Amino acid sequence: TTPPLLRAPANRVLECPAEITTNSTGTAIAPDTCGTVTLSYSDVVSNSCAGTKTLWRTWTATDGYNSTNHVQTIVVSDTTPPAISVPANTVLEFPGDISTNLNGVAIALDSCGTVTVTYSDSTTNGCGATKIVSRLWTATDECGNTTNALQTITIGDTTAPSLVCPNNLALECPADTTTNATGIATATDACGPVAIQYSDVVSNGTGGTKIIARTWTAIDPCGNSTSAVQTITVSDTAPPKISVGLVTTVSKSGYDVGNRALLPGEPSF
């Protein structure tokens, strides 16, 4: 009438995925001094997230007349976060396409179940319309374990603005060489507003003639610049004007010789 002795394996906590066969989790031992003992077991399983579960393994030792039972508890848990691989950091020229179609999508794997991959962007603005996008990728497995990794997308501006300066001019002295008279350069830039400035280098000639080398410069918000030179030539091609007056002349003897123009070098008495 004495039931057989039964020594069941210890309870186990295993990481998913786990081998739960008796080869891995142990086998009960049932010595009996009165005859042969038969060992058997049955499992009751409660499934949880992904491949995790709790298994109650009931071991039974029977000697033909009496039996002994013992429950071994085996827990398969998931505490390991998924592995994630994010796309490489990229540097793009403005305007730049920051979509995942161009810059890639993170890949994640988990040994216990499926993984959901999401991302969120944090933007730091730079000069003009440039920016740095910090894209945080997150992989979440079915049991709520997460892994984060950062991808950086830089939108830069290395392109100089386009500049159109006024035509070269040839003016007659005296001349108005201000920009109101000689024109103003125009400039455009895809990444922001452009500042336009100029400086003159003047080479003086005879009289009021001169040559002005006017350097126009367009600068965008990121410091990229374009320069072009407008040449303004002030020349003198017009001859001087002579004014002639009539005087009354007399001879040395005092006689009137009539109104006529003085000859060069002729005294006027």
Short mmCIF file of C-alpha atoms in Angstrom, two decimals:
data_model
loop_
_atom_site.label_atom_id
_atom_site.label_comp_id
_atom_site.label_asym_id
_atom_site.label_seq_id
_atom_site.Cartn_x
_atom_site.Cartn_y
_atom_site.Cartn_z
CA THR A 1 0.00 0.00 0.00
CA THR A 2 3.01 2.25 0.01
CA PRO A 3 3.18 4.50 -3.05
CA PRO A 4 6.47 4.61 -4.89
CA LEU A 5 8.94 7.37 -4.23
CA LEU A 6 9.09 10.05 -6.93
CA ARG A 7 11.79 12.62 -7.50
CA ALA A 8 10.73 15.05 -10.21
CA PRO A 9 13.12 17.42 -12.05
CA ALA A 10 13.48 20.96 -10.74
CA ASN A 11 11.30 23.74 -12.03
CA ARG A 12 12.87 25.57 -14.96
CA VAL A 13 12.78 29.12 -16.42
CA LEU A 14 13.98 29.14 -20.01
CA GLU A 15 14.52 31.90 -22.58
CA CYS A 16 12.46 31.72 -25.73
CA PRO A 17 12.90 29.84 -27.95
CA ALA A 18 13.47 26.90 -25.64
CA GLU A 19 13.68 23.15 -25.83
CA ILE A 20 11.11 21.74 -23.39
CA THR A 21 11.56 18.05 -24.06
CA THR A 22 12.58 15.86 -21.16
CA ASN A 23 16.04 15.63 -22.71
CA SER A 24 16.48 19.31 -21.81
CA THR A 25 14.28 19.75 -18.77
CA GLY A 26 14.97 16.48 -16.99
CA THR A 27 13.25 13.19 -16.21
CA ALA A 28 11.71 12.06 -12.95
CA ILE A 29 13.23 9.20 -10.97
CA ALA A 30 11.04 6.68 -9.11
CA PRO A 31 12.87 3.92 -7.16
CA ASP A 32 10.69 1.24 -5.66
CA THR A 33 11.82 -1.52 -3.36
CA CYS A 34 8.78 -3.71 -3.98
CA GLY A 35 8.60 -4.08 -7.74
CA THR A 36 8.66 -2.34 -11.06
CA VAL A 37 7.64 1.30 -11.33
CA THR A 38 6.19 2.88 -14.45
CA LEU A 39 6.92 6.58 -15.07
CA SER A 40 4.72 8.80 -17.18
CA TYR A 41 3.92 12.47 -17.52
CA SER A 42 1.32 14.80 -18.98
CA ASP A 43 1.58 18.50 -19.86
CA VAL A 44 -0.83 21.36 -19.42
CA VAL A 45 0.28 24.44 -21.40
CA SER A 46 -0.78 28.08 -21.07
CA ASN A 47 0.48 30.10 -24.05
CA SER A 48 1.43 33.75 -23.70
CA CYS A 49 3.01 36.38 -25.99
CA ALA A 50 4.84 35.10 -29.07
CA GLY A 51 6.44 31.74 -28.24
CA THR A 52 6.35 32.15 -24.46
CA LYS A 53 4.33 29.83 -22.25
CA THR A 54 3.98 28.19 -18.88
CA LEU A 55 3.97 24.41 -18.84
CA TRP A 56 2.90 22.26 -15.90
CA ARG A 57 4.33 18.80 -16.33
CA THR A 58 2.74 16.24 -14.03
CA TRP A 59 4.95 13.25 -13.41
CA THR A 60 3.29 10.01 -12.28
CA ALA A 61 5.02 6.95 -10.84
CA THR A 62 2.91 3.76 -10.67
CA ASP A 63 3.94 0.40 -9.22
CA GLY A 64 0.79 -1.39 -10.34
CA TYR A 65 -1.15 -0.72 -7.14
CA ASN A 66 -0.21 2.71 -5.95
CA SER A 67 0.86 5.95 -7.63
CA THR A 68 2.63 9.17 -6.79
CA ASN A 69 2.30 12.50 -8.64
CA HIS A 70 4.54 15.56 -8.76
CA VAL A 71 4.22 18.73 -10.85
CA GLN A 72 7.26 20.29 -12.54
CA THR A 73 6.77 23.89 -13.74
CA ILE A 74 8.57 25.03 -16.90
CA VAL A 75 8.35 28.73 -17.85
CA VAL A 76 9.44 29.88 -21.29
CA SER A 77 9.86 33.65 -21.20
CA ASP A 78 11.11 36.35 -23.57
CA THR A 79 13.34 39.00 -22.05
CA THR A 80 15.62 39.43 -25.06
CA PRO A 81 15.00 42.54 -27.20
CA PRO A 82 14.94 42.13 -30.96
CA ALA A 83 17.99 42.81 -33.09
CA ILE A 84 17.76 45.85 -35.37
CA SER A 85 19.81 47.05 -38.31
CA VAL A 86 19.21 50.63 -39.48
CA PRO A 87 20.08 52.20 -42.84
CA ALA A 88 23.35 54.08 -43.18
CA ASN A 89 23.59 57.78 -42.39
CA THR A 90 23.22 59.94 -45.49
CA VAL A 91 24.15 63.46 -46.61
CA LEU A 92 21.86 64.94 -49.25
CA GLU A 93 21.98 68.21 -51.17
CA PHE A 94 19.03 70.53 -50.64
CA PRO A 95 16.13 70.09 -51.20
CA GLY A 96 16.79 66.38 -50.50
CA ASP A 97 14.24 63.58 -50.24
CA ILE A 98 14.14 62.27 -46.68
CA SER A 99 11.54 59.57 -47.33
CA THR A 100 12.23 55.97 -46.39
CA ASN A 101 11.91 55.06 -50.08
CA LEU A 102 15.19 56.87 -50.70
CA ASN A 103 16.97 56.51 -47.34
CA GLY A 104 16.07 52.95 -46.47
CA VAL A 105 14.07 51.04 -43.87
CA ALA A 106 15.34 49.36 -40.71
CA ILE A 107 15.31 45.56 -40.50
CA ALA A 108 14.61 43.73 -37.25
CA LEU A 109 14.66 40.09 -36.17
CA ASP A 110 13.44 38.33 -33.05
CA SER A 111 13.93 34.69 -32.17
CA CYS A 112 10.65 34.39 -30.29
CA GLY A 113 8.11 35.97 -32.64
CA THR A 114 7.31 38.77 -35.02
CA VAL A 115 8.65 42.32 -34.78
CA THR A 116 7.03 45.68 -35.48
CA VAL A 117 9.35 48.43 -36.79
CA THR A 118 8.47 52.11 -36.41
CA TYR A 119 10.37 55.40 -36.54
CA SER A 120 10.10 58.99 -35.39
CA ASP A 121 11.97 62.05 -36.67
CA SER A 122 13.53 64.91 -34.74
CA THR A 123 14.64 67.85 -36.90
CA THR A 124 17.33 70.42 -36.18
CA ASN A 125 17.24 73.36 -38.59
CA GLY A 126 20.45 74.82 -40.00
CA CYS A 127 21.31 77.68 -42.33
CA GLY A 128 18.74 78.50 -44.98
CA ALA A 129 16.51 75.47 -45.44
CA THR A 130 19.17 72.95 -44.41
CA LYS A 131 18.53 70.56 -41.54
CA ILE A 132 19.61 67.44 -39.74
CA VAL A 133 16.96 64.74 -39.34
CA SER A 134 17.57 62.34 -36.46
CA ARG A 135 15.48 59.28 -37.32
CA LEU A 136 14.98 56.98 -34.35
CA TRP A 137 14.05 53.47 -35.41
CA THR A 138 12.31 51.24 -32.85
CA ALA A 139 11.83 47.48 -33.09
CA THR A 140 9.20 46.03 -30.73
CA ASP A 141 8.61 42.31 -30.31
CA GLU A 142 5.33 40.66 -29.30
CA CYS A 143 6.30 40.64 -25.63
CA GLY A 144 7.03 44.37 -25.54
CA ASN A 145 10.82 44.19 -25.63
CA THR A 146 12.26 47.06 -27.68
CA THR A 147 15.49 48.07 -29.37
CA ASN A 148 16.28 51.57 -30.65
CA ALA A 149 18.85 52.75 -33.18
CA LEU A 150 19.49 56.14 -34.75
CA GLN A 151 19.88 57.07 -38.40
CA THR A 152 21.04 60.60 -39.30
CA ILE A 153 19.99 62.30 -42.54
CA THR A 154 21.73 65.60 -43.27
CA ILE A 155 20.30 68.06 -45.78
CA GLY A 156 23.16 70.39 -46.74
CA ASP A 157 23.68 73.29 -49.11
CA THR A 158 26.96 73.39 -51.01
CA THR A 159 25.52 74.90 -54.19
CA ALA A 160 26.37 78.52 -54.89
CA PRO A 161 23.57 80.89 -55.93
CA SER A 162 23.12 81.80 -59.58
CA LEU A 163 24.06 85.39 -60.42
CA VAL A 164 23.20 87.60 -63.39
CA CYS A 165 25.09 90.89 -63.44
CA PRO A 166 24.33 93.94 -65.63
CA ASN A 167 25.90 94.29 -69.06
CA ASN A 168 29.24 95.97 -69.53
CA LEU A 169 28.84 99.66 -70.44
CA ALA A 170 30.78 102.30 -72.36
CA LEU A 171 29.77 105.81 -71.26
CA GLU A 172 30.78 109.26 -72.39
CA CYS A 173 32.46 111.52 -69.88
CA PRO A 174 31.04 112.88 -67.68
CA ALA A 175 28.91 109.86 -66.75
CA ASP A 176 26.67 108.64 -63.93
CA THR A 177 28.21 105.37 -62.77
CA THR A 178 25.81 104.67 -59.90
CA THR A 179 23.83 101.45 -59.94
CA ASN A 180 20.69 103.48 -60.68
CA ALA A 181 22.22 104.26 -64.06
CA THR A 182 24.34 101.16 -64.74
CA GLY A 183 22.07 98.43 -63.39
CA ILE A 184 21.88 96.02 -60.45
CA ALA A 185 22.72 92.31 -60.41
CA THR A 186 20.04 89.72 -59.67
CA ALA A 187 20.52 86.36 -57.96
CA THR A 188 18.52 83.30 -56.99
CA ASP A 189 19.17 80.34 -54.70
CA ALA A 190 17.13 77.19 -54.16
CA CYS A 191 17.86 77.04 -50.43
CA GLY A 192 17.06 80.54 -49.21
CA PRO A 193 17.27 84.29 -49.77
CA VAL A 194 20.37 85.82 -51.35
CA ALA A 195 22.30 88.91 -50.29
CA ILE A 196 23.84 90.92 -53.16
CA GLN A 197 26.74 93.30 -52.74
CA TYR A 198 29.36 94.93 -54.94
CA SER A 199 32.77 96.56 -54.80
CA ASP A 200 34.52 98.80 -57.32
CA VAL A 201 38.11 98.90 -58.47
CA VAL A 202 38.72 102.13 -60.43
CA SER A 203 41.52 102.70 -62.94
CA ASN A 204 41.67 106.44 -63.71
CA GLY A 205 42.66 107.72 -67.13
CA THR A 206 43.23 111.23 -68.49
CA GLY A 207 40.74 113.92 -67.57
CA GLY A 208 37.65 112.34 -66.12
CA THR A 209 38.00 109.05 -67.97
CA LYS A 210 38.23 105.80 -66.08
CA ILE A 211 37.52 102.10 -66.12
CA ILE A 212 35.46 100.66 -63.26
CA ALA A 213 35.66 96.93 -62.54
CA ARG A 214 32.49 96.37 -60.49
CA THR A 215 32.50 92.97 -58.82
CA TRP A 216 29.02 91.75 -57.92
CA THR A 217 28.78 89.00 -55.27
CA ALA A 218 25.74 86.91 -54.31
CA ILE A 219 25.87 85.12 -50.93
CA ASP A 220 23.30 82.58 -49.75
CA PRO A 221 22.42 81.89 -46.08
CA CYS A 222 24.97 79.05 -45.88
CA GLY A 223 27.85 81.23 -47.06
CA ASN A 224 28.05 79.90 -50.61
CA SER A 225 28.89 82.74 -53.00
CA THR A 226 29.10 83.58 -56.69
CA SER A 227 30.91 86.59 -58.17
CA ALA A 228 30.89 88.26 -61.57
CA VAL A 229 32.52 91.42 -62.89
CA GLN A 230 30.75 94.23 -64.74
CA THR A 231 33.05 96.64 -66.60
CA ILE A 232 32.05 100.27 -66.91
CA THR A 233 34.23 102.39 -69.21
CA VAL A 234 34.00 106.16 -69.05
CA SER A 235 35.72 107.64 -72.12
CA ASP A 236 36.06 111.05 -73.79
CA THR A 237 35.47 111.02 -77.53
CA ALA A 238 33.80 114.44 -77.88
CA PRO A 239 36.07 117.34 -79.10
CA PRO A 240 36.06 120.58 -77.10
CA LYS A 241 33.75 123.43 -78.13
CA ILE A 242 35.16 126.86 -79.20
CA SER A 243 33.27 130.15 -78.66
CA VAL A 244 34.08 133.00 -81.12
CA GLY A 245 33.23 136.74 -80.52
CA LEU A 246 33.20 139.86 -82.80
CA VAL A 247 35.35 142.88 -81.91
CA THR A 248 35.85 146.36 -83.48
CA THR A 249 39.36 146.85 -84.75
CA VAL A 250 41.16 150.01 -85.88
CA SER A 251 44.41 150.53 -87.66
CA LYS A 252 47.47 151.83 -85.98
CA SER A 253 46.65 155.21 -87.46
CA GLY A 254 43.29 155.09 -85.72
CA TYR A 255 41.14 154.36 -88.69
CA ASP A 256 38.27 151.90 -88.31
CA VAL A 257 38.91 148.76 -90.26
CA GLY A 258 35.47 147.33 -89.64
CA ASN A 259 34.05 144.50 -87.64
CA ARG A 260 35.84 141.25 -88.14
CA ALA A 261 37.18 138.38 -86.14
CA LEU A 262 40.67 138.72 -84.76
CA LEU A 263 43.21 136.58 -86.39
CA PRO A 264 45.35 134.36 -84.24
CA GLY A 265 48.17 136.42 -82.73
CA GLU A 266 46.63 139.73 -83.86
CA PRO A 267 46.52 142.40 -81.12
CA SER A 268 43.29 144.09 -80.29
CA PHE A 269 44.01 147.75 -79.75
#
